[in-house]
Coordinates of C-alpha atoms and ligand atoms in Angstrom, one line a residue:
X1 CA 0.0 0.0 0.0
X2 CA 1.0 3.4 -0.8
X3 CA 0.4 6.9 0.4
X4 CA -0.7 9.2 -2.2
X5 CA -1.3 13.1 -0.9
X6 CA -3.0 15.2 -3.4
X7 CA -2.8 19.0 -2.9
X8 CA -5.8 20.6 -4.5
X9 CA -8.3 23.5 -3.8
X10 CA -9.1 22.6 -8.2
X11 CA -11.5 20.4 -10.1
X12 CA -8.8 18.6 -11.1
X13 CA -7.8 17.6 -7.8
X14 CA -10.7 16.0 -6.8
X15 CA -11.0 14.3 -10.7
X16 CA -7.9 12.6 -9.4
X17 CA -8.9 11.7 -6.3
X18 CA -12.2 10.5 -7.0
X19 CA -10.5 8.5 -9.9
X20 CA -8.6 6.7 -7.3
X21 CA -11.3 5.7 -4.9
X22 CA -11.0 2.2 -6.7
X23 CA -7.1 1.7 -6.0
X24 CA -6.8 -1.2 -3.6
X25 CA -2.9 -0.3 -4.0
X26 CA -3.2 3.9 -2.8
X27 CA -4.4 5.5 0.5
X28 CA -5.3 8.9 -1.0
X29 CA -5.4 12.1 1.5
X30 CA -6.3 15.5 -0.4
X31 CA -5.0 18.5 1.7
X32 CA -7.0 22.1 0.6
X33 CA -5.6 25.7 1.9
X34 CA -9.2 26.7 3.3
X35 CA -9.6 29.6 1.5
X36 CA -13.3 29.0 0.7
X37 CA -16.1 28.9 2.8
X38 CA -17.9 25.9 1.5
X39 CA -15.5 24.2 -0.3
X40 CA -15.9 21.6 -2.8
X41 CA -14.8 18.5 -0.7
X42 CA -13.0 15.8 -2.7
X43 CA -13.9 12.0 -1.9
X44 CA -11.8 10.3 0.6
X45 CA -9.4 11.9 3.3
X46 CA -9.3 15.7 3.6
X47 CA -7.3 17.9 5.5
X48 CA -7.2 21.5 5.5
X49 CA -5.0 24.5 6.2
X50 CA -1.3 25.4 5.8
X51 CA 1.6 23.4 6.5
X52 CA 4.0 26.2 7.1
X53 CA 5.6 26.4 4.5
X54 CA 8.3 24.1 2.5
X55 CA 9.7 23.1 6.5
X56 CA 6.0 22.2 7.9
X57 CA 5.0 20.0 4.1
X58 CA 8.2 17.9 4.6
X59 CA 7.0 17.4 8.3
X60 CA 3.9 16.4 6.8
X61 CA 4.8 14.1 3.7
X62 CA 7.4 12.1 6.5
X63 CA 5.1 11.7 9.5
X64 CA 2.6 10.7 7.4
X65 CA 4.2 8.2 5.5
X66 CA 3.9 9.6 2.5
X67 CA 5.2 8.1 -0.4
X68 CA 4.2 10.3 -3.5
X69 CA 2.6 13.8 -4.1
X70 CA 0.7 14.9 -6.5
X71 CA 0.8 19.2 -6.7
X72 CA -3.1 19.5 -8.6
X73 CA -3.4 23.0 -7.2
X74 CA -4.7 26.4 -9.2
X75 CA -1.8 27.4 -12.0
X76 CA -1.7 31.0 -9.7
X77 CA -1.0 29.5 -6.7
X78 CA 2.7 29.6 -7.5
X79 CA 3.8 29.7 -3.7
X80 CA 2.3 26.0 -2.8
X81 CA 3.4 24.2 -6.2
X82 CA 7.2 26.0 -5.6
X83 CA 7.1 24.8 -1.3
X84 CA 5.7 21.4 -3.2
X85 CA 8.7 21.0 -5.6
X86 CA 11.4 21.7 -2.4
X87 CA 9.7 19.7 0.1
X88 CA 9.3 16.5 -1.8
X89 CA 12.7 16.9 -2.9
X90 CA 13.6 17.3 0.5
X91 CA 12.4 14.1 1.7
X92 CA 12.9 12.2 -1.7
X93 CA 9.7 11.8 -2.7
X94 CA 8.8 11.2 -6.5
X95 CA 6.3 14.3 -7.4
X96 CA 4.5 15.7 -10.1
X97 CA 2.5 18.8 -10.8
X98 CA -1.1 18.0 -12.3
X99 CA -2.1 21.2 -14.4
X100 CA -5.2 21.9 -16.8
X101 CA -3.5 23.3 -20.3
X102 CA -3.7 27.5 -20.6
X103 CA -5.8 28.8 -22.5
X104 CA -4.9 29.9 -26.0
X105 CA -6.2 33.4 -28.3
X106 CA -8.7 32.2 -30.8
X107 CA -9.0 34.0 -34.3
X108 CA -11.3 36.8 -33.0
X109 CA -9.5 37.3 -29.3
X110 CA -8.8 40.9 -28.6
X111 CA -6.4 39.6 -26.1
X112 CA -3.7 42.0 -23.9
X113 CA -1.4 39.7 -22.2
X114 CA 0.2 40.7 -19.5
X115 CA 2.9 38.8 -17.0
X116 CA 1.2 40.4 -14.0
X117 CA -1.7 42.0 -12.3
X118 CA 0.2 45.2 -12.2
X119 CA 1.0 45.3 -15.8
X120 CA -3.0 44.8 -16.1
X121 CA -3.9 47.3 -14.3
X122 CA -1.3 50.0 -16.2
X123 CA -3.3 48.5 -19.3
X124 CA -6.7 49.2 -18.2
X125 CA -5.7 53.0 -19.1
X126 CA -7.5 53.0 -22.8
X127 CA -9.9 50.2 -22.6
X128 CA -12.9 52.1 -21.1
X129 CA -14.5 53.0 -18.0
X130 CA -16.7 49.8 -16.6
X131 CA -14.6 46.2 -16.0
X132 CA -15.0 43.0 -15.8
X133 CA -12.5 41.7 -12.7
X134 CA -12.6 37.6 -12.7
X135 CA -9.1 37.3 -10.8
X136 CA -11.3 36.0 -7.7
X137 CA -11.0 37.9 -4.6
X138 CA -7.4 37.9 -2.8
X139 CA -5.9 40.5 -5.4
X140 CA -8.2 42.8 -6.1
X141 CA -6.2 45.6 -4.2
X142 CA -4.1 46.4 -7.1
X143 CA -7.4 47.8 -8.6
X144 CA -8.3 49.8 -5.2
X145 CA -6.5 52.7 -6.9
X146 CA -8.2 53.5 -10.0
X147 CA -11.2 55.3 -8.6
X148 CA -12.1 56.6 -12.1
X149 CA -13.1 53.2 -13.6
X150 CA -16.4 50.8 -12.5
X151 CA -15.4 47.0 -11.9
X152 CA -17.4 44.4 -11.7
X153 CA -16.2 41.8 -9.5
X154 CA -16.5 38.5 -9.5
X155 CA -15.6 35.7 -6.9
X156 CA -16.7 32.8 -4.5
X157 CA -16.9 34.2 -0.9
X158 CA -17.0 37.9 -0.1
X159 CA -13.7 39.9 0.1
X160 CA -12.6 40.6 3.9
X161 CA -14.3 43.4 5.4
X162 CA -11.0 45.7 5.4
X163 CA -9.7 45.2 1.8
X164 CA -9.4 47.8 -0.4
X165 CA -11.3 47.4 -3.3
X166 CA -12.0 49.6 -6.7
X167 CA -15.3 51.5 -6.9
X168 CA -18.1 49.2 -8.3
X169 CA -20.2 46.0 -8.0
X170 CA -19.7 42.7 -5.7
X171 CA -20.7 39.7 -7.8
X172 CA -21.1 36.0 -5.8
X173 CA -20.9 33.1 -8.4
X174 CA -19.5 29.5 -8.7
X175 CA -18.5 28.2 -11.8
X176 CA -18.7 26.4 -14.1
X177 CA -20.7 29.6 -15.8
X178 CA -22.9 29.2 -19.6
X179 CA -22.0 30.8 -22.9
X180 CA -25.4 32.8 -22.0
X181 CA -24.7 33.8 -18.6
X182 CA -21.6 35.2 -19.8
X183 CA -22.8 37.3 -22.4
X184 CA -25.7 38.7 -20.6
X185 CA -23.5 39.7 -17.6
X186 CA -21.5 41.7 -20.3
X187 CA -24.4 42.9 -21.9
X188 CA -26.1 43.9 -18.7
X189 CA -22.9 45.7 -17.2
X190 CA -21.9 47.3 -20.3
X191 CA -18.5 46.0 -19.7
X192 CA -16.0 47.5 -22.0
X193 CA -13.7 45.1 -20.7
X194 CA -12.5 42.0 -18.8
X195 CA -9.1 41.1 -16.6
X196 CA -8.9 37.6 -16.2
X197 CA -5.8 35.0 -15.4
X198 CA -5.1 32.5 -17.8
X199 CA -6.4 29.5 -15.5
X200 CA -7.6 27.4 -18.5
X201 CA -10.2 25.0 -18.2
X202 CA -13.5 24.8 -19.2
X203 CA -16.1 25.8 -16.0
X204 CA -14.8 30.1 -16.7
X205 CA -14.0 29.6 -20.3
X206 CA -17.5 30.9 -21.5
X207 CA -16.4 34.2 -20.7
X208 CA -13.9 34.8 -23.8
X209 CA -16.2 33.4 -25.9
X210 CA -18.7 35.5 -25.1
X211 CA -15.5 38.2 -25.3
X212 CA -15.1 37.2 -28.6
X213 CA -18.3 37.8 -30.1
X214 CA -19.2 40.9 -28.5
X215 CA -15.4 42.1 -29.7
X216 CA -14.2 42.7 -25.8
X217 CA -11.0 43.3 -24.8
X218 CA -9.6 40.8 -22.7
X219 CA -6.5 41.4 -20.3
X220 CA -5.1 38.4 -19.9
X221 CA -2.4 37.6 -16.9
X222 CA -0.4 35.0 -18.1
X223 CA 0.7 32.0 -15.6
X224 CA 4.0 32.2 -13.3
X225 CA 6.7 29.7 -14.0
X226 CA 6.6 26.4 -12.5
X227 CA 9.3 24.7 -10.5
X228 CA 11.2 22.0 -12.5
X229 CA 9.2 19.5 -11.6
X230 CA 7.7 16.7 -14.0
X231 CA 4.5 17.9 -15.2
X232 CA 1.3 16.2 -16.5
X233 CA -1.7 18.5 -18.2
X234 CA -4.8 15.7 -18.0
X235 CA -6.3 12.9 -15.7
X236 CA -5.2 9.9 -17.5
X237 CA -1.3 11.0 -17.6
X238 CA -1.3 11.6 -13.8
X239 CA -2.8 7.9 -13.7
X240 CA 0.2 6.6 -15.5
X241 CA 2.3 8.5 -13.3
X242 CA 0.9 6.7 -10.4
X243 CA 0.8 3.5 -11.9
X244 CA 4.5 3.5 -12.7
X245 CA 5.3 5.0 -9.1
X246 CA 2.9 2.2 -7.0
Ligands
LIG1 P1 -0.4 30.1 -2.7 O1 -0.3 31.5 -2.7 O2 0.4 29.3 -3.7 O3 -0.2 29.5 -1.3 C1 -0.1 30.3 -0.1 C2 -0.1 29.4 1.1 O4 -1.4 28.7 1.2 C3 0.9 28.2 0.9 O5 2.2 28.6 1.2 C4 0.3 27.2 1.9 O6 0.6 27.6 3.3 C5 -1.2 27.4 1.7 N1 -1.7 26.5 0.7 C6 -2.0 26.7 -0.6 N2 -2.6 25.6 -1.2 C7 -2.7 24.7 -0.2 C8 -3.2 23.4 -0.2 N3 -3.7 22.8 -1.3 N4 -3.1 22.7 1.0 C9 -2.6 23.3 2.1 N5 -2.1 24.5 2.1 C10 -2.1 25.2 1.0 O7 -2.0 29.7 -3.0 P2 -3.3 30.6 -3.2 O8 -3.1 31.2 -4.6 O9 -3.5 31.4 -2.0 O10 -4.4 29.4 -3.4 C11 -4.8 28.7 -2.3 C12 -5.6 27.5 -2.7 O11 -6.7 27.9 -3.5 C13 -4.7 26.5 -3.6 O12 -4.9 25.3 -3.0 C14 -5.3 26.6 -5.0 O13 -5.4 25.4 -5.6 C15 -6.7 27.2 -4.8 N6 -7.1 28.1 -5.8 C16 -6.3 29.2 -6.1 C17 -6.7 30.1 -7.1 C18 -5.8 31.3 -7.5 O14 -6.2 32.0 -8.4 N7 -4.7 31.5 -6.8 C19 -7.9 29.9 -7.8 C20 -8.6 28.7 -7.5 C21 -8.2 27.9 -6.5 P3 1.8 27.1 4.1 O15 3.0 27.7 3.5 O16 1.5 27.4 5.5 O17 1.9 25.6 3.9

């Protein structure tokens, strides 16, 4: 029997883990940050909360016994997938980083990309007065200072209480979103245009479409660089992964 721990907090995540409920050969534990309220739980073992960082994870992976780890979190969350990388390394642990492909313009795509949220926010200057913010809610401080634009804001749970936040609307939704959701939200708002990360996947990709045919601008923040770790980009390669590994 093996020990399989799956970091996750993505729909990926708990694809894999529910694929796995059938492995005699795996004991599967799924560890999420606990950064939503309600949380889509994963089948099998859950934990939740922080390690503490790349010292506290190898704590983890060696009193628990844990013999592989699979990093399936968010393509953003850069710190976790980099404290991943070092602390399976540390304890000499085979890993592998499970991550839905970007997305890619289409012909149509009035696409800006941009490395950064700052760089988005320096190329809001010319693309109109009412946005469309889907970067979720921890970062939407590096909007707080344009007070002459109206953003629409979408996300899961509320922002905290204190945060600074640009002028404009608080929007609660949970994925995965319709082609016509999309479009009417644009339509309704009058959004001139939209800042988005390049997550991929399908449950948010209605929103460029929609983009697309209504010839929106789209700023696009582009992923950060992964740790050199061996990667996989669907379901069925982090199963042959496994098998080879257990
Ligand atoms: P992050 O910046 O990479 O990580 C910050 C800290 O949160 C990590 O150092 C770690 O704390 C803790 N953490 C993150 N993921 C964890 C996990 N799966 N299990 C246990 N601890 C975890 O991450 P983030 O951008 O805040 O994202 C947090 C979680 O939300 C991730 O699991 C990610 O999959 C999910 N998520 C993120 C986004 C996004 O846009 N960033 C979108 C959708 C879902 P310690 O150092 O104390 O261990």
């Amino acid at each position: 029997m093996s020990r399989l721990l799956i970091l996750g907090g993505t729909t990926e995540a708990t694809r894999l883990a529910a694929a796995l409920q059938d492995w005699p050969q795996l004991e599967v534990q799924t560890s999420l940050a606990g950064r939503t309220q309600q949380p889509v739980l994963p089948p099998g073992a859950v934990r939740v909360g922080g390690f503490g960082g790349v010292a506290g994870l190898a704590h983890h992976l060696q009193s628990e016994s844990i013999d592989l780890l699979i990093d399936a979190t968010h393509p953003f969350a850069a710190q976790i997938s980099q404290n991943a990388a070092e602390a399976a390394q540390k304890v000499g642990i085979p890993s592998l980083i499970l991550q839905r492909p970007a997305w890619v313009p289409q012909a149509g795509d009035r696409w800006i990309s941009v490395p950064d949220l700052a760089t988005a926010v320096e190329q809001l200057a010319n693309l109109g007065d009412r946005i469309f913010l889907t970067i979720g809610r921890q970062e939407l401080a590096a909007f707080a200072e344009l007070r002459d634009r109206w953003f629409l804001m979408r996300m899961i749970d509320p922002p905290a209480e204190d945060a600074p936040l640009p002028p404009g609307e608080i929007l609660l939704e949970r994925g995965p979103f319709s082609l016509e959701h999309e479009r009417s939200l644009l339509m309704q708002y009058q959004i001139d245009a939209i800042v988005s990360k390049n997550s991929g996947g399908s449950a948010t990709a209605a929103k460029l479409q929609a983009a697309r045919e209504l010839s929106l601008p789209v700023v696009m923040v582009e992923r950060p660089v992964l740790p050199n770790v061996q990667q996989a980009t669907t379901l069925d390669a982090a199963l042959q992964w496994l098998k080879m590994h257990c």
